[in-house]
Coordinates of C-alpha atoms in Angstrom, one line a residue:
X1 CA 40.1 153.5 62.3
X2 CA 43.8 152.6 61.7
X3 CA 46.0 154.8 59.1
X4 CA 47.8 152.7 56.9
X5 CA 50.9 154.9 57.1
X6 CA 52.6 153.5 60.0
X7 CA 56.1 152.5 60.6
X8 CA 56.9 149.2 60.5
X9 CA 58.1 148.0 64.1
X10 CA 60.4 146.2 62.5
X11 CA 62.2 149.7 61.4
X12 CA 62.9 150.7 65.3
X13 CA 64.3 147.8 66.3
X14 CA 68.1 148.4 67.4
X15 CA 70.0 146.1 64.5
X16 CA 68.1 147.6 61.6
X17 CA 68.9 151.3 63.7
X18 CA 72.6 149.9 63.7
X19 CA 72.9 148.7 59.8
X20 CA 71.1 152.0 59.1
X21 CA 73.8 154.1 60.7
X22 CA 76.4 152.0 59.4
X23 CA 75.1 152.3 55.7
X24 CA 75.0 155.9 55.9
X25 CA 78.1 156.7 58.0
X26 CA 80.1 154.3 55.1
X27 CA 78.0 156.3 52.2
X28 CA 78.7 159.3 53.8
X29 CA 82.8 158.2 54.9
X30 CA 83.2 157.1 50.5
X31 CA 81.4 161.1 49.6
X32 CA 83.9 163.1 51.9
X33 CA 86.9 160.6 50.8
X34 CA 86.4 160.8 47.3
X35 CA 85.9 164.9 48.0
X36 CA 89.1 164.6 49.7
X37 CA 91.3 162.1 47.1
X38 CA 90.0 165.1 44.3
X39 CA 90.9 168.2 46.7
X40 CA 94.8 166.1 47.2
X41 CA 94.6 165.8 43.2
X42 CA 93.7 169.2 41.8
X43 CA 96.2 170.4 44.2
X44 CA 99.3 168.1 42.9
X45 CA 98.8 169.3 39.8
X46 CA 98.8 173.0 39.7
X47 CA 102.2 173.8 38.2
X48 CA 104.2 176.6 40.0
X49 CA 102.9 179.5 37.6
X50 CA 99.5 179.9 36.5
X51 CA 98.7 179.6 32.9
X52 CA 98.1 182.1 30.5
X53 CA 95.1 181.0 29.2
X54 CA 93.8 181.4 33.3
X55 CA 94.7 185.3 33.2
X56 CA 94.0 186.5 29.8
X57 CA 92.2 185.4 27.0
X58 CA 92.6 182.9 24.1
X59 CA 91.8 181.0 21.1
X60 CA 91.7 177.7 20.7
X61 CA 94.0 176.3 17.8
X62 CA 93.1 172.5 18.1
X63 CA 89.9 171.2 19.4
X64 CA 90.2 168.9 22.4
X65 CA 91.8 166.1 21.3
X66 CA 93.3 162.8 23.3
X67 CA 96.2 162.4 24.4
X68 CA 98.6 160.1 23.4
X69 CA 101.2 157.9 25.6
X70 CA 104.1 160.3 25.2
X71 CA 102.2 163.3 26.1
X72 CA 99.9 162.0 28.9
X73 CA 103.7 161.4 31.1
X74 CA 105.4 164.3 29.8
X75 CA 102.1 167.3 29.7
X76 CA 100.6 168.2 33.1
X77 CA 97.3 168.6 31.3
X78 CA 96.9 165.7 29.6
X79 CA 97.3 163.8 33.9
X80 CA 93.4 165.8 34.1
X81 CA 91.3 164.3 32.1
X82 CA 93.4 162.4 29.3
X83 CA 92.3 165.2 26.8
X84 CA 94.1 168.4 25.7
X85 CA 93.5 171.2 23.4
X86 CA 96.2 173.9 22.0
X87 CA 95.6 177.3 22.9
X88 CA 97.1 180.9 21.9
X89 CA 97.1 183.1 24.9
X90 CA 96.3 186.6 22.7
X91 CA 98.1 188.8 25.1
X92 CA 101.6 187.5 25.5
X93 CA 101.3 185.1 22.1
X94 CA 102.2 182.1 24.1
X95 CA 100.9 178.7 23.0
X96 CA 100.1 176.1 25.9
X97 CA 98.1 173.1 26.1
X98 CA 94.9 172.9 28.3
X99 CA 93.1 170.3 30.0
X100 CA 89.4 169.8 28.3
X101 CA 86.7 167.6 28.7
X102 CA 86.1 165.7 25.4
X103 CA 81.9 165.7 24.0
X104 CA 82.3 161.4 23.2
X105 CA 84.3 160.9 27.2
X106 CA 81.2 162.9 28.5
X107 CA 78.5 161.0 26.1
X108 CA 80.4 157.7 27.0
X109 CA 80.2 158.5 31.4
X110 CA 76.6 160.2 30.4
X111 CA 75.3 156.4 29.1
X112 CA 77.4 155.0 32.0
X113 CA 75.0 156.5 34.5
X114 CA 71.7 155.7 32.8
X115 CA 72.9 151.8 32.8
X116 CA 74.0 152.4 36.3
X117 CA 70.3 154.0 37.2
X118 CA 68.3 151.4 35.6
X119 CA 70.0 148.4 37.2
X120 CA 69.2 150.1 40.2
X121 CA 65.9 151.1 39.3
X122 CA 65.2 147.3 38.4
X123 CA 66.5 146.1 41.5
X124 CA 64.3 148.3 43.8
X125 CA 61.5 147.5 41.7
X126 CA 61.8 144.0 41.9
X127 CA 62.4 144.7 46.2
X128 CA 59.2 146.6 46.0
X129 CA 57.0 143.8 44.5
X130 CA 59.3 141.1 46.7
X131 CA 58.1 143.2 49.8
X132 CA 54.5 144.3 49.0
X133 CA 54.0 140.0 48.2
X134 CA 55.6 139.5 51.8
X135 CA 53.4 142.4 53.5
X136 CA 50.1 140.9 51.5
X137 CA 50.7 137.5 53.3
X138 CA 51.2 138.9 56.6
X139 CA 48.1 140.5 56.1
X140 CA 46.0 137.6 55.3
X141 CA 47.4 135.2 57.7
X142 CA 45.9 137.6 60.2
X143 CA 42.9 137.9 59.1
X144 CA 42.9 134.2 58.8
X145 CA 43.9 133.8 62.6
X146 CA 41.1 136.5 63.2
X147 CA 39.0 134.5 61.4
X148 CA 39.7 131.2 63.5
X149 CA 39.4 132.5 66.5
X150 CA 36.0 133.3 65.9

């Protein structure tokens, strides 16, 4: 008796073994370059001395607020993430502005990737059915040519 869990031949043949390793090396090549492009990005930005609010503690005087056009040139912490918040460092009594990530920027990316997974979820679904119709026809012409040669 047969399993039904076999590999397709189709799988091993040597162009499907090619566009396999060409999908994953360019999945692979866009993961290490986007690691890379935010490694080159984070380190353009640091500013010569660290900030106070990364040595001692704070409070925060304004929530995180966007920025506008002036201050998204001018403030290196508005180039992060396009919001800021004021802080008071309590220490040394200095105010500086920190990079923060805004609640509706992380609501509004959040909604981005369930659109983004249910597209593809619907797409593979609909290759599942596509494929399992293809697989059911293979499967009765054979028994149909098993049948005729009888």
């Amino acid at each position: 008796m047969e399993s039904d869990c076999r590999i397709p031949v189709a799988c091993c043949r040597p162009r499907v073994l090619l566009l396999h390793a060409l999908f994953w090396g360019l999945v692979s090549l866009r993961v290490f370059g986007a690691a890379l492009l935010s490694e080159e990005k984070t380190t353009a930005v640091k500013p010569a001395v660290a900030p106070c609010w990364l040595l001692e503690n704070f409070v925060v005087l304004e929530e995180c607020n966007l920025c506008n056009d002036f201050n998204a040139n001018m403030q290196s912490a508005c180039r992060q993430t396009g919001y800021v918040e004021r802080v008071n460092c309590t220490r040394t009594s200095r105010e500086e502005y920190k990079s923060c990530r805004s609640t509706l920027m992380e609501e509004h990316l959040f909604w981005k990737f369930e659109a983004a997974m249910l597209a593809l979820m619907v797409v593979f679904a609909v290759l599942v059915v596509i494929r399992q119709r293809w697989l059911d026809r293979l499967a009765s012409e054979k028994v149909r040519r098993q049948i005729e040669s009888i």
